[in-house]
mmCIF file of N, CA and C in Angstrom:
data_model
loop_
_atom_site.group_PDB
_atom_site.id
_atom_site.type_symbol
_atom_site.label_atom_id
_atom_site.label_comp_id
_atom_site.label_asym_id
_atom_site.label_seq_id
_atom_site.Cartn_x
_atom_site.Cartn_y
_atom_site.Cartn_z
ATOM 1 N N MET N 177 4.114 -15.242 -12.006
ATOM 2 C CA MET N 177 4.452 -13.945 -11.451
ATOM 3 C C MET N 177 5.753 -13.485 -12.090
ATOM 4 N N ASN N 178 5.853 -12.188 -12.327
ATOM 5 C CA ASN N 178 7.095 -11.645 -12.873
ATOM 6 C C ASN N 178 7.725 -10.687 -11.869
ATOM 7 N N ASN N 179 8.859 -10.099 -12.232
ATOM 8 C CA ASN N 179 9.590 -9.235 -11.305
ATOM 9 C C ASN N 179 8.768 -8.072 -10.773
ATOM 10 N N GLU N 180 7.847 -7.543 -11.593
ATOM 11 C CA GLU N 180 7.063 -6.375 -11.192
ATOM 12 C C GLU N 180 5.829 -6.735 -10.372
ATOM 13 N N THR N 181 5.494 -8.018 -10.302
ATOM 14 C CA THR N 181 4.304 -8.434 -9.559
ATOM 15 C C THR N 181 4.434 -8.017 -8.098
ATOM 16 N N LEU N 182 3.400 -7.353 -7.605
ATOM 17 C CA LEU N 182 3.378 -6.990 -6.191
ATOM 18 C C LEU N 182 2.782 -8.128 -5.377
ATOM 19 N N LEU N 183 3.385 -8.361 -4.247
ATOM 20 C CA LEU N 183 2.910 -9.344 -3.288
ATOM 21 C C LEU N 183 2.345 -8.566 -2.111
ATOM 22 N N HIS N 184 1.084 -8.824 -1.790
ATOM 23 C CA HIS N 184 0.375 -8.047 -0.781
ATOM 24 C C HIS N 184 0.394 -8.770 0.564
ATOM 25 N N ARG N 185 0.877 -8.082 1.570
ATOM 26 C CA ARG N 185 0.968 -8.628 2.928
ATOM 27 C C ARG N 185 -0.006 -7.887 3.840
ATOM 28 N N GLN N 186 -0.854 -8.654 4.523
ATOM 29 C CA GLN N 186 -1.778 -8.077 5.484
ATOM 30 C C GLN N 186 -1.013 -7.727 6.756
ATOM 31 N N ILE N 187 -1.257 -6.538 7.285
ATOM 32 C CA ILE N 187 -0.548 -6.071 8.470
ATOM 33 C C ILE N 187 -1.514 -6.077 9.653
ATOM 34 N N HIS N 188 -1.225 -6.929 10.627
ATOM 35 C CA HIS N 188 -2.080 -7.032 11.811
ATOM 36 C C HIS N 188 -2.024 -5.722 12.596
ATOM 37 N N PRO N 189 -3.143 -5.288 13.157
ATOM 38 C CA PRO N 189 -3.151 -4.026 13.915
ATOM 39 C C PRO N 189 -2.116 -3.956 15.034
ATOM 40 N N SER N 190 -1.783 -5.080 15.649
ATOM 41 C CA SER N 190 -0.796 -5.065 16.741
ATOM 42 C C SER N 190 0.621 -4.781 16.240
ATOM 43 N N TRP N 191 0.846 -4.873 14.922
ATOM 44 C CA TRP N 191 2.164 -4.604 14.362
ATOM 45 C C TRP N 191 2.345 -3.140 13.990
ATOM 46 N N VAL N 192 1.313 -2.333 14.203
ATOM 47 C CA VAL N 192 1.370 -0.910 13.886
ATOM 48 C C VAL N 192 1.357 -0.141 15.200
ATOM 49 N N GLN N 193 2.378 0.707 15.397
ATOM 50 C CA GLN N 193 2.486 1.466 16.641
ATOM 51 C C GLN N 193 2.803 2.913 16.318
ATOM 52 N N ASN N 194 2.165 3.821 17.041
ATOM 53 C CA ASN N 194 2.523 5.228 16.872
ATOM 54 C C ASN N 194 3.924 5.429 17.419
ATOM 55 N N ASP N 195 4.725 6.184 16.714
ATOM 56 C CA ASP N 195 6.090 6.476 17.149
ATOM 57 C C ASP N 195 6.058 7.799 17.900
ATOM 58 N N SER N 196 5.985 7.718 19.212
ATOM 59 C CA SER N 196 5.819 8.927 20.016
ATOM 60 C C SER N 196 7.139 9.609 20.359
ATOM 61 N N ILE N 197 8.266 9.048 19.924
ATOM 62 C CA ILE N 197 9.571 9.618 20.278
ATOM 63 C C ILE N 197 10.131 10.493 19.165
ATOM 64 N N SER N 198 10.091 10.039 17.944
ATOM 65 C CA SER N 198 10.698 10.797 16.854
ATOM 66 C C SER N 198 9.734 11.825 16.284
ATOM 67 N N SER N 199 10.232 12.623 15.367
ATOM 68 C CA SER N 199 9.411 13.656 14.735
ATOM 69 C C SER N 199 8.285 13.055 13.903
ATOM 70 N N GLN N 200 8.368 11.760 13.593
ATOM 71 C CA GLN N 200 7.308 11.124 12.824
ATOM 72 C C GLN N 200 5.965 11.224 13.541
ATOM 73 N N ALA N 201 5.989 11.274 14.861
ATOM 74 C CA ALA N 201 4.741 11.351 15.617
ATOM 75 C C ALA N 201 3.968 12.610 15.257
ATOM 76 N N PHE N 202 4.695 13.650 14.943
ATOM 77 C CA PHE N 202 4.049 14.915 14.599
ATOM 78 C C PHE N 202 3.524 14.920 13.175
ATOM 79 N N LEU N 203 3.956 13.952 12.397
ATOM 80 C CA LEU N 203 3.474 13.815 11.031
ATOM 81 C C LEU N 203 2.338 12.798 10.950
ATOM 82 N N ASN N 204 1.960 12.253 12.120
ATOM 83 C CA ASN N 204 0.907 11.243 12.204
ATOM 84 C C ASN N 204 1.234 10.014 11.364
ATOM 85 N N GLU N 205 2.515 9.685 11.281
ATOM 86 C CA GLU N 205 2.929 8.473 10.581
ATOM 87 C C GLU N 205 2.971 7.332 11.578
ATOM 88 N N GLN N 206 3.099 6.134 11.084
ATOM 89 C CA GLN N 206 3.110 4.975 11.957
ATOM 90 C C GLN N 206 4.362 4.145 11.707
ATOM 91 N N VAL N 207 4.771 3.438 12.745
ATOM 92 C CA VAL N 207 5.910 2.538 12.650
ATOM 93 C C VAL N 207 5.370 1.117 12.472
ATOM 94 N N ILE N 208 5.887 0.412 11.503
ATOM 95 C CA ILE N 208 5.473 -0.962 11.243
ATOM 96 C C ILE N 208 6.528 -1.901 11.814
ATOM 97 N N ALA N 209 6.117 -2.845 12.609
ATOM 98 C CA ALA N 209 7.050 -3.805 13.201
ATOM 99 C C ALA N 209 7.609 -4.736 12.131
ATOM 100 N N SER N 210 8.907 -5.055 12.233
ATOM 101 C CA SER N 210 9.524 -6.008 11.310
ATOM 102 C C SER N 210 8.861 -7.377 11.416
ATOM 103 N N LEU N 211 8.226 -7.621 12.560
ATOM 104 C CA LEU N 211 7.526 -8.884 12.761
ATOM 105 C C LEU N 211 6.500 -9.126 11.660
ATOM 106 N N SER N 212 5.996 -8.068 11.061
ATOM 107 C CA SER N 212 4.986 -8.213 10.009
ATOM 108 C C SER N 212 5.529 -8.923 8.771
ATOM 109 N N PHE N 213 6.846 -8.992 8.631
ATOM 110 C CA PHE N 213 7.458 -9.690 7.497
ATOM 111 C C PHE N 213 8.348 -10.844 7.952
ATOM 112 N N THR N 214 8.125 -11.327 9.176
ATOM 113 C CA THR N 214 8.870 -12.451 9.728
ATOM 114 C C THR N 214 7.950 -13.661 9.812
ATOM 115 N N PRO N 215 8.309 -14.775 9.170
ATOM 116 C CA PRO N 215 7.448 -15.963 9.264
ATOM 117 C C PRO N 215 7.532 -16.569 10.664
ATOM 118 N N SER N 216 6.428 -17.134 11.115
ATOM 119 C CA SER N 216 6.437 -17.799 12.420
ATOM 120 C C SER N 216 6.817 -19.270 12.239
ATOM 121 N N ALA N 217 7.170 -19.908 13.338
ATOM 122 C CA ALA N 217 7.590 -21.314 13.282
ATOM 123 C C ALA N 217 6.492 -22.199 12.695
ATOM 124 N N LYS N 218 5.243 -21.902 13.021
ATOM 125 C CA LYS N 218 4.134 -22.723 12.520
ATOM 126 C C LYS N 218 3.962 -22.608 11.007
ATOM 127 N N ASP N 219 4.557 -21.585 10.406
ATOM 128 C CA ASP N 219 4.423 -21.362 8.960
ATOM 129 C C ASP N 219 5.540 -21.996 8.143
ATOM 130 N N ASP N 220 6.395 -22.808 8.791
ATOM 131 C CA ASP N 220 7.462 -23.513 8.080
ATOM 132 C C ASP N 220 8.373 -22.562 7.306
ATOM 133 N N ASN N 221 8.646 -21.394 7.898
ATOM 134 C CA ASN N 221 9.512 -20.370 7.310
ATOM 135 C C ASN N 221 8.975 -19.802 5.992
ATOM 136 N N LYS N 222 7.659 -19.826 5.834
ATOM 137 C CA LYS N 222 7.025 -19.273 4.639
ATOM 138 C C LYS N 222 6.017 -18.219 5.074
ATOM 139 N N LEU N 223 6.153 -17.042 4.509
ATOM 140 C CA LEU N 223 5.299 -15.914 4.858
ATOM 141 C C LEU N 223 4.171 -15.789 3.837
ATOM 142 N N SER N 224 2.936 -15.791 4.295
ATOM 143 C CA SER N 224 1.777 -15.712 3.402
ATOM 144 C C SER N 224 1.597 -14.317 2.822
ATOM 145 N N VAL N 225 1.391 -14.278 1.519
ATOM 146 C CA VAL N 225 1.100 -13.038 0.796
ATOM 147 C C VAL N 225 0.082 -13.354 -0.300
ATOM 148 N N TYR N 226 -0.465 -12.297 -0.877
ATOM 149 C CA TYR N 226 -1.392 -12.439 -2.003
ATOM 150 C C TYR N 226 -0.670 -12.084 -3.292
ATOM 151 N N ASN N 227 -0.916 -12.860 -4.343
ATOM 152 C CA ASN N 227 -0.362 -12.602 -5.669
ATOM 153 C C ASN N 227 -1.088 -11.389 -6.264
ATOM 154 N N GLY N 228 -0.338 -10.328 -6.534
ATOM 155 C CA GLY N 228 -0.901 -9.105 -7.080
ATOM 156 C C GLY N 228 -1.425 -9.232 -8.500
ATOM 157 N N GLU N 229 -1.129 -10.342 -9.167
ATOM 158 C CA GLU N 229 -1.695 -10.576 -10.500
ATOM 159 C C GLU N 229 -3.132 -11.077 -10.404
ATOM 160 N N LYS N 230 -3.508 -11.555 -9.210
ATOM 161 C CA LYS N 230 -4.860 -12.102 -9.021
ATOM 162 C C LYS N 230 -5.711 -11.279 -8.059
ATOM 163 N N TYR N 231 -5.075 -10.486 -7.217
ATOM 164 C CA TYR N 231 -5.771 -9.654 -6.241
ATOM 165 C C TYR N 231 -5.140 -8.261 -6.239
ATOM 166 N N THR N 232 -5.974 -7.236 -6.244
ATOM 167 C CA THR N 232 -5.451 -5.906 -5.944
ATOM 168 C C THR N 232 -5.206 -5.873 -4.440
ATOM 169 N N ALA N 233 -4.524 -4.849 -3.969
ATOM 170 C CA ALA N 233 -4.315 -4.722 -2.528
ATOM 171 C C ALA N 233 -5.653 -4.644 -1.801
ATOM 172 N N GLU N 234 -6.583 -3.881 -2.354
ATOM 173 C CA GLU N 234 -7.902 -3.753 -1.728
ATOM 174 C C GLU N 234 -8.650 -5.094 -1.725
ATOM 175 N N GLU N 235 -8.614 -5.801 -2.833
ATOM 176 C CA GLU N 235 -9.276 -7.108 -2.898
ATOM 177 C C GLU N 235 -8.671 -8.097 -1.896
ATOM 178 N N SER N 236 -7.347 -8.047 -1.738
ATOM 179 C CA SER N 236 -6.707 -8.941 -0.770
ATOM 180 C C SER N 236 -7.160 -8.601 0.649
ATOM 181 N N TYR N 237 -7.295 -7.310 0.921
ATOM 182 C CA TYR N 237 -7.761 -6.856 2.232
ATOM 183 C C TYR N 237 -9.182 -7.353 2.495
ATOM 184 N N ILE N 238 -10.055 -7.188 1.524
ATOM 185 C CA ILE N 238 -11.448 -7.622 1.664
ATOM 186 C C ILE N 238 -11.514 -9.131 1.898
ATOM 187 N N HIS N 239 -10.762 -9.886 1.102
ATOM 188 C CA HIS N 239 -10.742 -11.347 1.245
ATOM 189 C C HIS N 239 -10.241 -11.748 2.622
ATOM 190 N N PHE N 240 -9.142 -11.154 3.049
ATOM 191 C CA PHE N 240 -8.515 -11.510 4.322
ATOM 192 C C PHE N 240 -9.412 -11.166 5.504
ATOM 193 N N THR N 241 -10.023 -9.986 5.478
ATOM 194 C CA THR N 241 -10.804 -9.522 6.627
ATOM 195 C C THR N 241 -12.172 -10.191 6.738
ATOM 196 N N GLU N 242 -12.478 -11.093 5.824
ATOM 197 C CA GLU N 242 -13.676 -11.923 6.011
ATOM 198 C C GLU N 242 -13.498 -12.839 7.219
ATOM 199 N N SER N 243 -12.238 -13.166 7.546
ATOM 200 C CA SER N 243 -11.960 -14.088 8.655
ATOM 201 C C SER N 243 -10.994 -13.542 9.697
ATOM 202 N N PHE N 244 -10.166 -12.554 9.317
ATOM 203 C CA PHE N 244 -9.100 -12.089 10.196
ATOM 204 C C PHE N 244 -9.066 -10.561 10.258
ATOM 205 N N GLU N 245 -8.255 -10.035 11.165
ATOM 206 C CA GLU N 245 -8.067 -8.592 11.287
ATOM 207 C C GLU N 245 -6.888 -8.128 10.451
ATOM 208 N N SER N 246 -6.994 -6.936 9.902
ATOM 209 C CA SER N 246 -5.888 -6.317 9.181
ATOM 210 C C SER N 246 -6.003 -4.810 9.325
ATOM 211 N N ALA N 247 -4.868 -4.161 9.559
ATOM 212 C CA ALA N 247 -4.826 -2.700 9.605
ATOM 213 C C ALA N 247 -4.669 -2.122 8.206
ATOM 214 N N GLY N 248 -4.284 -2.962 7.268
ATOM 215 C CA GLY N 248 -4.062 -2.531 5.898
ATOM 216 C C GLY N 248 -3.068 -3.447 5.209
ATOM 217 N N VAL N 249 -2.656 -3.027 4.032
ATOM 218 C CA VAL N 249 -1.807 -3.859 3.182
ATOM 219 C C VAL N 249 -0.533 -3.105 2.817
ATOM 220 N N LEU N 250 0.585 -3.787 2.985
ATOM 221 C CA LEU N 250 1.868 -3.326 2.453
ATOM 222 C C LEU N 250 2.276 -4.321 1.374
ATOM 223 N N SER N 251 2.951 -3.830 0.357
ATOM 224 C CA SER N 251 3.295 -4.687 -0.771
ATOM 225 C C SER N 251 4.766 -4.564 -1.133
ATOM 226 N N VAL N 252 5.316 -5.666 -1.626
ATOM 227 C CA VAL N 252 6.684 -5.702 -2.148
ATOM 228 C C VAL N 252 6.635 -6.425 -3.489
ATOM 229 N N SER N 253 7.565 -6.096 -4.357
ATOM 230 C CA SER N 253 7.600 -6.762 -5.656
ATOM 231 C C SER N 253 8.426 -8.047 -5.562
ATOM 232 N N CYS N 254 8.184 -8.934 -6.498
ATOM 233 C CA CYS N 254 8.991 -10.159 -6.571
ATOM 234 C C CYS N 254 10.468 -9.812 -6.722
ATOM 235 N N GLU N 255 10.755 -8.796 -7.511
ATOM 236 C CA GLU N 255 12.143 -8.372 -7.704
ATOM 237 C C GLU N 255 12.770 -7.915 -6.389
ATOM 238 N N GLU N 256 12.000 -7.199 -5.575
ATOM 239 C CA GLU N 256 12.522 -6.762 -4.278
ATOM 240 C C GLU N 256 12.808 -7.961 -3.377
ATOM 241 N N ILE N 257 11.938 -8.960 -3.435
ATOM 242 C CA ILE N 257 12.159 -10.168 -2.626
ATOM 243 C C ILE N 257 13.460 -10.849 -3.044
ATOM 244 N N THR N 258 13.641 -11.058 -4.340
ATOM 245 C CA THR N 258 14.840 -11.776 -4.792
ATOM 246 C C THR N 258 16.108 -10.934 -4.655
ATOM 247 N N SER N 259 15.951 -9.626 -4.415
ATOM 248 C CA SER N 259 17.139 -8.794 -4.182
ATOM 249 C C SER N 259 17.735 -9.054 -2.795
ATOM 250 N N VAL N 260 16.981 -9.701 -1.941
ATOM 251 C CA VAL N 260 17.458 -10.054 -0.606
ATOM 252 C C VAL N 260 17.945 -11.501 -0.669
ATOM 253 N N GLU N 261 19.228 -11.679 -0.412
ATOM 254 C CA GLU N 261 19.863 -12.995 -0.558
ATOM 255 C C GLU N 261 19.102 -14.090 0.189
ATOM 256 N N ASP N 262 18.935 -15.226 -0.459
ATOM 257 C CA ASP N 262 18.306 -16.433 0.071
ATOM 258 C C ASP N 262 16.778 -16.398 0.115
ATOM 259 N N LEU N 263 16.146 -15.312 -0.331
ATOM 260 C CA LEU N 263 14.688 -15.272 -0.333
ATOM 261 C C LEU N 263 14.141 -15.500 -1.736
ATOM 262 N N VAL N 264 13.052 -16.230 -1.811
ATOM 263 C CA VAL N 264 12.326 -16.436 -3.064
ATOM 264 C C VAL N 264 10.844 -16.268 -2.767
ATOM 265 N N ALA N 265 10.090 -15.978 -3.812
ATOM 266 C CA ALA N 265 8.638 -15.879 -3.688
ATOM 267 C C ALA N 265 8.011 -16.705 -4.794
ATOM 268 N N TYR N 266 6.914 -17.360 -4.471
ATOM 269 C CA TYR N 266 6.211 -18.136 -5.478
ATOM 270 C C TYR N 266 4.756 -18.318 -5.054
ATOM 271 N N GLU N 267 3.934 -18.620 -6.039
ATOM 272 C CA GLU N 267 2.525 -18.876 -5.795
ATOM 273 C C GLU N 267 2.351 -20.359 -5.484
ATOM 274 N N ASP N 268 1.632 -20.666 -4.386
ATOM 275 C CA ASP N 268 1.360 -22.071 -4.065
ATOM 276 C C ASP N 268 -0.138 -22.404 -4.119
ATOM 277 N N ASN N 269 -0.974 -21.374 -4.210
ATOM 278 C CA ASN N 269 -2.430 -21.554 -4.311
ATOM 279 C C ASN N 269 -3.025 -22.404 -3.187
ATOM 280 N N ASP N 270 -2.408 -22.389 -2.022
ATOM 281 C CA ASP N 270 -2.899 -23.144 -0.887
ATOM 282 C C ASP N 270 -2.921 -22.232 0.337
ATOM 283 N N PRO N 271 -4.045 -21.881 0.870
ATOM 284 C CA PRO N 271 -5.342 -22.539 0.795
ATOM 285 C C PRO N 271 -6.345 -21.915 -0.197
ATOM 286 N N PHE N 272 -5.914 -20.986 -1.026
ATOM 287 C CA PHE N 272 -6.828 -20.397 -2.012
ATOM 288 C C PHE N 272 -6.033 -19.998 -3.249
ATOM 289 N N ASP N 273 -6.740 -19.865 -4.362
ATOM 290 C CA ASP N 273 -6.119 -19.437 -5.610
ATOM 291 C C ASP N 273 -5.560 -18.021 -5.432
ATOM 292 N N GLY N 274 -4.297 -17.855 -5.731
ATOM 293 C CA GLY N 274 -3.642 -16.561 -5.567
ATOM 294 C C GLY N 274 -2.808 -16.456 -4.305
ATOM 295 N N HIS N 275 -2.908 -17.458 -3.422
ATOM 296 C CA HIS N 275 -2.057 -17.460 -2.228
ATOM 297 C C HIS N 275 -0.625 -17.698 -2.665
ATOM 298 N N SER N 276 0.273 -16.916 -2.123
ATOM 299 C CA SER N 276 1.690 -17.026 -2.444
ATOM 300 C C SER N 276 2.487 -16.967 -1.155
ATOM 301 N N VAL N 277 3.778 -17.251 -1.271
ATOM 302 C CA VAL N 277 4.636 -17.202 -0.092
ATOM 303 C C VAL N 277 5.940 -16.489 -0.411
ATOM 304 N N ILE N 278 6.480 -15.864 0.617
ATOM 305 C CA ILE N 278 7.877 -15.428 0.612
ATOM 306 C C ILE N 278 8.581 -16.496 1.437
ATOM 307 N N ASP N 279 9.484 -17.212 0.794
ATOM 308 C CA ASP N 279 10.089 -18.397 1.392
ATOM 309 C C ASP N 279 11.442 -18.067 2.017
ATOM 310 N N TYR N 280 11.508 -18.228 3.335
ATOM 311 C CA TYR N 280 12.724 -17.984 4.105
ATOM 312 C C TYR N 280 13.458 -19.298 4.413
ATOM 313 N N SER N 281 13.055 -20.407 3.821
ATOM 314 C CA SER N 281 13.608 -21.729 4.163
ATOM 315 C C SER N 281 15.118 -21.825 4.019
ATOM 316 N N SER N 282 15.696 -21.076 3.097
ATOM 317 C CA SER N 282 17.146 -21.150 2.867
ATOM 318 C C SER N 282 17.954 -20.272 3.824
ATOM 319 N N VAL N 283 17.273 -19.525 4.657
ATOM 320 C CA VAL N 283 17.956 -18.642 5.605
ATOM 321 C C VAL N 283 18.373 -19.482 6.808
ATOM 322 N N GLU N 284 19.644 -19.370 7.186
ATOM 323 C CA GLU N 284 20.223 -20.310 8.138
ATOM 324 C C GLU N 284 19.920 -20.060 9.606
ATOM 325 N N SER N 285 19.687 -18.834 10.021
ATOM 326 C CA SER N 285 19.484 -18.583 11.451
ATOM 327 C C SER N 285 18.322 -17.618 11.675
ATOM 328 N N SER N 286 17.777 -17.658 12.876
ATOM 329 C CA SER N 286 16.669 -16.756 13.204
ATOM 330 C C SER N 286 17.134 -15.302 13.194
ATOM 331 N N THR N 287 18.392 -15.069 13.515
ATOM 332 C CA THR N 287 18.934 -13.714 13.460
ATOM 333 C C THR N 287 18.931 -13.206 12.023
ATOM 334 N N GLN N 288 19.324 -14.063 11.085
ATOM 335 C CA GLN N 288 19.319 -13.678 9.667
ATOM 336 C C GLN N 288 17.894 -13.500 9.141
ATOM 337 N N VAL N 289 16.969 -14.336 9.609
ATOM 338 C CA VAL N 289 15.566 -14.180 9.216
ATOM 339 C C VAL N 289 15.078 -12.788 9.622
ATOM 340 N N LYS N 290 15.373 -12.387 10.847
ATOM 341 C CA LYS N 290 14.939 -11.071 11.337
ATOM 342 C C LYS N 290 15.552 -9.940 10.524
ATOM 343 N N LYS N 291 16.829 -10.069 10.171
ATOM 344 C CA LYS N 291 17.493 -9.036 9.368
ATOM 345 C C LYS N 291 16.869 -8.932 7.981
ATOM 346 N N LYS N 292 16.579 -10.066 7.387
ATOM 347 C CA LYS N 292 15.979 -10.073 6.045
ATOM 348 C C LYS N 292 14.536 -9.558 6.095
ATOM 349 N N ALA N 293 13.821 -9.910 7.155
ATOM 350 C CA ALA N 293 12.457 -9.413 7.328
ATOM 351 C C ALA N 293 12.459 -7.897 7.451
ATOM 352 N N LYS N 294 13.456 -7.363 8.147
ATOM 353 C CA LYS N 294 13.550 -5.904 8.292
ATOM 354 C C LYS N 294 13.807 -5.241 6.940
ATOM 355 N N LYS N 295 14.651 -5.846 6.113
ATOM 356 C CA LYS N 295 14.908 -5.302 4.776
ATOM 357 C C LYS N 295 13.632 -5.279 3.946
ATOM 358 N N ILE N 296 12.886 -6.382 3.982
ATOM 359 C CA ILE N 296 11.639 -6.473 3.222
ATOM 360 C C ILE N 296 10.633 -5.446 3.751
ATOM 361 N N LYS N 297 10.524 -5.349 5.071
ATOM 362 C CA LYS N 297 9.622 -4.370 5.675
ATOM 363 C C LYS N 297 9.982 -2.963 5.220
ATOM 364 N N ASN N 298 11.268 -2.637 5.228
ATOM 365 C CA ASN N 298 11.697 -1.289 4.829
ATOM 366 C C ASN N 298 11.351 -1.002 3.369
ATOM 367 N N LEU N 299 11.475 -1.995 2.503
ATOM 368 C CA LEU N 299 11.087 -1.819 1.098
ATOM 369 C C LEU N 299 9.587 -1.566 0.984
ATOM 370 N N ALA N 300 8.810 -2.313 1.739
ATOM 371 C CA ALA N 300 7.352 -2.153 1.702
ATOM 372 C C ALA N 300 6.933 -0.797 2.264
ATOM 373 N N VAL N 301 7.543 -0.392 3.365
ATOM 374 C CA VAL N 301 7.207 0.890 3.984
ATOM 375 C C VAL N 301 7.590 2.043 3.064
ATOM 376 N N ALA N 302 8.706 1.900 2.358
ATOM 377 C CA ALA N 302 9.120 2.944 1.408
ATOM 378 C C ALA N 302 8.073 3.122 0.303
ATOM 379 N N ARG N 303 7.412 2.038 -0.087
ATOM 380 C CA ARG N 303 6.352 2.103 -1.098
ATOM 381 C C ARG N 303 5.118 2.772 -0.498
ATOM 382 N N GLY N 304 4.886 2.538 0.784
ATOM 383 C CA GLY N 304 3.709 3.075 1.456
ATOM 384 C C GLY N 304 2.563 2.088 1.424
ATOM 385 N N TRP N 305 1.533 2.401 2.183
ATOM 386 C CA TRP N 305 0.354 1.542 2.220
ATOM 387 C C TRP N 305 -0.222 1.407 0.841
ATOM 388 N N THR N 306 -0.477 0.188 0.407
ATOM 389 C CA THR N 306 -1.143 -0.018 -0.867
ATOM 390 C C THR N 306 -2.644 -0.123 -0.675
ATOM 391 N N HIS N 307 -3.065 -0.386 0.557
ATOM 392 C CA HIS N 307 -4.472 -0.271 0.952
ATOM 393 C C HIS N 307 -4.506 -0.052 2.450
ATOM 394 N N LYS N 308 -5.323 0.870 2.896
ATOM 395 C CA LYS N 308 -5.416 1.188 4.324
ATOM 396 C C LYS N 308 -6.855 1.036 4.769
ATOM 397 N N LYS N 309 -7.040 0.476 5.954
ATOM 398 C CA LYS N 309 -8.356 0.278 6.551
ATOM 399 C C LYS N 309 -9.107 1.584 6.620
#
């Protein structure tokens, strides 16, 4: 993977909420929860993504939704990941070829994990949906 490689993250429907308070509601836009870019404890501080060199956003969506739910795909580049201190991304091909991770292992506290997840989410949201259900 190189700096321009996009990493595709599946966004669970529960992480998408209509923003009924701000003017965005009138634009029919959606708010994405930072939780969508926060690894859970069971994931050993590694967030699952698809390697964009092996899957398009649409292909990743199709593959993922064979077993799980997804509202769509948001993507970030490897360069964007490494621009956030202590984060790295790499392909591990486990449990399938093209599986990659955004690794939060070097982040010292859960508060910092949440802050970094919010930065990554904001970068992905700025790009916009790369595939939508």
